Short mmCIF file of C-alpha atoms and ligand atoms in Angstrom, two decimals:
data_model
loop_
_atom_site.label_atom_id
_atom_site.label_comp_id
_atom_site.label_asym_id
_atom_site.label_seq_id
_atom_site.Cartn_x
_atom_site.Cartn_y
_atom_site.Cartn_z
CA MET P 127 0.00 0.00 0.00
CA ILE P 128 1.25 3.48 -0.85
CA ILE P 129 -0.20 6.67 0.63
CA ALA P 130 0.73 9.92 -1.10
CA ILE P 131 0.50 13.22 0.78
CA ASP P 132 1.09 16.09 -1.61
CA GLY P 133 0.48 19.77 -1.24
CA GLU P 134 1.72 23.31 -0.88
CA ALA P 135 4.75 24.32 1.19
CA SER P 136 4.33 24.20 4.96
CA THR P 137 0.88 22.65 5.07
CA GLY P 138 1.96 19.98 7.56
CA LYS P 139 2.40 17.17 5.04
CA SER P 140 5.29 15.56 6.88
CA THR P 141 3.51 15.84 10.24
CA GLN P 142 0.52 13.95 8.83
CA ALA P 143 2.69 11.45 6.97
CA LYS P 144 4.57 10.61 10.18
CA LYS P 145 1.32 10.22 12.12
CA ILE P 146 0.04 7.77 9.52
CA ALA P 147 3.36 5.89 9.54
CA GLU P 148 3.20 5.61 13.33
CA LYS P 149 -0.43 4.54 13.50
CA PHE P 150 -0.18 1.81 10.89
CA ASN P 151 3.51 1.00 11.35
CA TYR P 152 4.35 1.95 7.77
CA ASN P 153 7.64 3.14 6.42
CA TYR P 154 7.98 6.86 5.69
CA ARG P 155 9.79 8.84 2.99
CA ASP P 156 10.06 12.62 2.82
CA SER P 157 10.59 13.34 -0.88
CA GLY P 158 11.30 17.03 -0.24
CA ALA P 159 14.21 16.04 1.99
CA TYR P 160 15.89 14.38 -1.02
CA TYR P 161 15.60 17.62 -3.01
CA ARG P 162 16.84 19.58 -0.02
CA ALA P 163 19.89 17.34 0.55
CA ILE P 164 20.82 17.42 -3.15
CA THR P 165 20.46 21.21 -3.10
CA LEU P 166 22.75 21.40 -0.06
CA TYR P 167 25.41 19.36 -1.87
CA LEU P 168 25.24 21.50 -5.01
CA ILE P 169 25.38 24.78 -3.06
CA GLN P 170 28.34 23.52 -1.01
CA ASN P 171 30.12 22.66 -4.25
CA ASN P 172 29.28 25.94 -6.00
CA ILE P 173 27.22 24.26 -8.69
CA SER P 174 24.59 26.73 -9.86
CA SER P 175 21.00 25.76 -10.62
CA ASN P 176 21.49 27.47 -13.99
CA SER P 177 24.16 25.02 -15.05
CA ASN P 178 23.76 21.60 -16.59
CA ILE P 179 24.25 19.04 -13.84
CA ASN P 180 25.95 16.09 -15.49
CA GLN P 181 26.02 12.44 -14.45
CA ASN P 182 29.54 12.79 -13.08
CA ILE P 183 28.29 15.23 -10.48
CA LEU P 184 25.10 13.30 -9.75
CA ASP P 185 27.11 10.12 -9.13
CA LYS P 186 28.84 11.86 -6.24
CA ILE P 187 25.58 12.51 -4.41
CA ASP P 188 24.36 9.81 -2.07
CA VAL P 189 21.28 10.60 0.01
CA LYS P 190 19.80 8.19 2.51
CA GLN P 191 16.76 8.41 4.74
CA LYS P 192 16.29 6.48 7.92
CA TYR P 193 12.97 6.49 9.74
CA GLU P 194 13.46 4.96 13.17
CA ASN P 195 11.81 5.49 16.55
CA LYS P 196 9.54 8.17 15.08
CA LYS P 197 12.54 10.15 13.89
CA LEU P 198 13.56 10.82 10.30
CA SER P 199 17.28 11.28 9.66
CA ILE P 200 18.74 12.41 6.35
CA TYR P 201 22.31 11.55 5.37
CA LEU P 202 24.24 13.23 2.58
CA ASN P 203 27.30 11.13 1.71
CA ASP P 204 27.01 9.56 5.17
CA VAL P 205 26.89 12.88 7.05
CA ASP P 206 23.72 13.63 9.02
CA VAL P 207 22.25 16.80 7.46
CA SER P 208 18.76 16.51 8.96
CA GLY P 209 18.95 20.01 10.51
CA LYS P 210 21.02 21.75 7.88
CA ILE P 211 18.64 21.02 4.99
CA ARG P 212 15.84 22.99 6.73
CA GLY P 213 17.89 26.21 6.82
CA TYR P 214 17.09 29.41 4.94
CA LYS P 215 19.76 28.97 2.26
CA VAL P 216 18.49 25.56 1.17
CA SER P 217 14.83 26.61 1.50
CA THR P 218 15.24 29.59 -0.81
CA ASN P 219 17.19 27.64 -3.45
CA VAL P 220 15.63 24.19 -3.48
CA SER P 221 12.82 24.94 -5.96
CA ASN P 222 15.30 26.15 -8.56
CA TYR P 223 17.17 22.84 -8.40
CA ALA P 224 13.99 20.74 -8.08
CA LYS P 225 12.73 21.91 -11.46
CA LYS P 226 15.66 20.28 -13.25
CA PRO P 227 14.75 16.92 -14.88
CA GLU P 228 18.14 15.35 -14.08
CA ILE P 229 17.61 16.03 -10.38
CA ARG P 230 14.02 14.84 -10.42
CA ASN P 231 15.07 11.58 -12.07
CA LEU P 232 17.64 11.00 -9.35
CA VAL P 233 14.98 11.42 -6.66
CA TYR P 234 12.43 9.29 -8.55
CA LYS P 235 14.92 6.44 -8.63
CA GLN P 236 15.45 6.67 -4.88
CA LEU P 237 11.73 6.83 -4.14
CA ARG P 238 10.78 3.98 -6.44
CA ASN P 239 13.56 1.82 -4.99
CA SER P 240 12.33 2.39 -1.42
CA ASP P 241 12.08 -0.70 0.73
CA ARG P 242 8.60 -2.04 -0.05
CA SER P 243 8.58 -4.88 2.45
CA ASN P 244 6.29 -2.58 4.41
CA SER P 245 3.57 -0.19 3.25
CA LEU P 246 4.83 3.27 2.52
CA VAL P 247 3.69 6.82 3.15
CA ILE P 248 5.42 9.56 1.15
CA ASP P 249 4.96 13.31 1.22
CA GLY P 250 5.83 15.74 -1.56
CA ARG P 251 4.51 17.64 -4.56
CA ASP P 252 4.12 15.06 -7.33
CA ILE P 253 3.85 11.72 -5.54
CA GLY P 254 0.22 11.11 -6.53
CA THR P 255 0.55 12.66 -9.99
CA VAL P 256 3.91 11.36 -11.25
CA VAL P 257 5.95 9.19 -8.90
CA PHE P 258 3.22 6.78 -7.78
CA PRO P 259 0.11 7.54 -9.87
CA ASP P 260 -1.36 4.22 -8.68
CA ALA P 261 -1.02 5.08 -4.98
CA THR P 262 -3.75 3.51 -2.84
CA PHE P 263 -4.66 6.83 -1.22
CA LYS P 264 -3.85 10.36 -2.34
CA PHE P 265 -4.24 13.49 -0.24
CA PHE P 266 -3.61 17.07 -1.24
CA LEU P 267 -3.12 19.70 1.49
CA CYS P 268 -3.47 23.42 0.95
CA ALA P 269 -3.90 26.50 3.15
CA ASP P 270 -3.79 30.26 3.24
CA SER P 271 -0.15 31.40 2.88
CA LYS P 272 -0.29 33.72 5.92
CA VAL P 273 -1.38 30.89 8.20
CA ARG P 274 1.28 28.60 6.77
CA ALA P 275 3.97 31.24 7.37
CA GLU P 276 2.78 31.75 10.95
CA ARG P 277 2.95 28.03 11.65
CA ARG P 278 6.42 27.68 10.12
CA HIS P 279 7.57 30.77 12.05
CA LYS P 280 6.43 29.22 15.32
CA GLU P 281 8.16 25.97 14.44
CA ILE P 282 11.48 27.73 13.68
CA ASN P 283 11.12 29.58 17.01
CA ASP P 284 13.75 32.23 16.23
CA LYS P 285 12.78 35.90 16.62
CA ALA P 286 15.59 36.93 14.28
CA VAL P 287 13.71 35.27 11.42
CA LYS P 288 10.98 37.61 10.24
CA LEU P 289 7.49 36.31 9.55
CA GLU P 290 7.26 38.33 6.31
CA LEU P 291 10.42 36.72 5.01
CA ILE P 292 9.04 33.24 5.62
CA GLU P 293 5.79 34.08 3.85
CA LYS P 294 7.74 35.46 0.90
CA GLU P 295 9.87 32.29 0.70
CA ILE P 296 6.79 30.04 0.87
CA LYS P 297 4.99 31.97 -1.88
CA TYR P 298 8.08 32.00 -4.06
CA ARG P 299 8.48 28.23 -3.70
CA ASP P 300 4.79 27.54 -4.42
CA ASN P 301 4.98 29.67 -7.51
CA THR P 302 8.19 28.05 -8.82
CA ASP P 303 6.88 24.55 -7.97
CA SER P 304 3.50 25.01 -9.63
CA THR P 305 4.71 26.74 -12.79
CA ARG P 306 7.62 24.43 -13.67
CA LYS P 307 7.42 22.28 -16.80
CA VAL P 308 8.29 18.96 -15.19
CA ALA P 309 5.96 17.46 -12.59
CA PRO P 310 4.45 20.71 -11.34
CA LEU P 311 2.74 20.99 -7.98
CA LYS P 312 -0.92 20.25 -8.61
CA LYS P 313 -3.68 18.15 -7.16
CA ALA P 314 -4.10 14.73 -8.77
CA ASP P 315 -7.63 14.35 -10.15
CA ASP P 316 -8.30 11.49 -7.76
CA ALA P 317 -6.70 13.10 -4.68
CA TYR P 318 -8.74 14.10 -1.65
CA GLU P 319 -8.14 17.79 -0.99
CA ILE P 320 -8.00 19.15 2.54
CA ASP P 321 -7.81 22.88 3.25
CA VAL P 322 -5.95 22.95 6.57
CA THR P 323 -6.22 26.73 7.16
CA LEU P 324 -8.71 26.45 10.01
CA LEU P 325 -7.91 22.91 11.16
CA THR P 326 -5.68 21.59 13.92
CA ILE P 327 -3.19 18.77 13.30
CA ASP P 328 -5.57 16.30 14.92
CA GLN P 329 -8.55 17.50 12.88
CA VAL P 330 -6.61 17.02 9.64
CA PHE P 331 -5.46 13.61 10.80
CA LYS P 332 -9.04 12.60 11.57
CA LYS P 333 -10.14 13.57 8.05
CA ILE P 334 -7.34 11.44 6.61
CA LEU P 335 -8.23 8.46 8.80
CA ASP P 336 -11.94 8.79 7.97
CA LYS P 337 -11.07 8.70 4.29
CA ILE P 338 -8.87 5.63 4.71
CA ASP P 339 -11.55 3.88 6.80
CA SER P 340 -14.27 4.65 4.27
CA LYS P 341 -12.63 2.53 1.55
O1 LIG F 158 8.30 21.06 4.05
P1 LIG F 158 7.94 21.94 2.88
O2 LIG F 158 6.53 21.73 2.44
O3 LIG F 158 8.23 23.38 3.12
O4 LIG F 158 8.89 21.55 1.65
P2 LIG F 158 9.55 20.15 1.29
O5 LIG F 158 8.51 19.08 1.21
O6 LIG F 158 10.71 19.92 2.17
O7 LIG F 158 10.04 20.42 -0.22
C1 LIG F 158 11.05 21.34 -0.51
C2 LIG F 158 11.04 21.64 -2.00
O8 LIG F 158 11.43 20.46 -2.72
C3 LIG F 158 9.73 22.04 -2.63
O9 LIG F 158 9.44 23.43 -2.51
C4 LIG F 158 9.92 21.62 -4.09
O10 LIG F 158 10.65 22.58 -4.80
C5 LIG F 158 10.76 20.37 -3.97
N1 LIG F 158 9.95 19.15 -4.04
C6 LIG F 158 9.55 18.71 -5.28
O11 LIG F 158 9.81 19.35 -6.29
N2 LIG F 158 8.87 17.52 -5.42
C7 LIG F 158 8.57 16.80 -4.33
N3 LIG F 158 7.94 15.64 -4.48
C8 LIG F 158 8.94 17.24 -3.04
C9 LIG F 158 9.62 18.44 -2.92
#
C-alpha cells in the first residue's frame, strides 16, 4: 500500500505522513528532503542551478533516509544533514534545483527503490501525480499562505527570522513549484483535498483516517 501526501509548502504534510506511519507502522519517505539534501550538496560545491548538472556530479551525491523510533534522519554522503537542509539557504534555493529533470530523475529512482517490504507513506509535490500515480490513497493539502507562514515561524522559534520573510519564501516556492514544466505541484484528479487553514493537526489527521476507513 502506498499513501501519497502532496500539497503546498508548509501545510503539515510531513507531520501527517509521520502520524500515519506511526499509527499503521508503515515506512515513511520525505521526498522534499531528497531535493533539499541534493540542493545542499550543489550549493556547497558551488554548482549553480542554472548550469547543466551532469552524471559525473550526480554520481557523487548519495542521500539516505532512515525512519526509526519516530525520527527521520537524512544523510548526505554519510553525514547527518537533517537540521542543515531545513535552513534558509536551502529553502530559498531548493525549488530552482527541483525543477531540473536530471535532479528529479535522481529522486524518482530513490523513491521507487524504497524498501517495499512494508507499506509506505510519502509526502511531496508530485507523488500522486507522477511518482506513484497508482497510490492507494492520495491526499492534497493546501492553506492560506499567511497561516502557513505563521505556523512555520512558530516551528522555527527564532525571533531573528521575520514572519514576512518566511511568507515570501513560501509563496516563491509555491509559484516556482507550480509553474515548472516537469511534474508541477498540482492536485491529482483522484486526490482528496483538505484545506488545513482552520484545522488543527488532529482535525486534519481525523479527516485522513476517515477517508482511509471509508474505503
Ligand atoms: O516542508 P515543505 O513543504 O516546506 O517543503 P519540502 O517538502 O521539504 O520540499 C522542498 C522543495 O522540494 C519544494 O518546494 C519543491 O521545490 C521540492 N519538491 C519537489 O519538487 N517535489 C517533491 N515531491 C517534493 C519536494
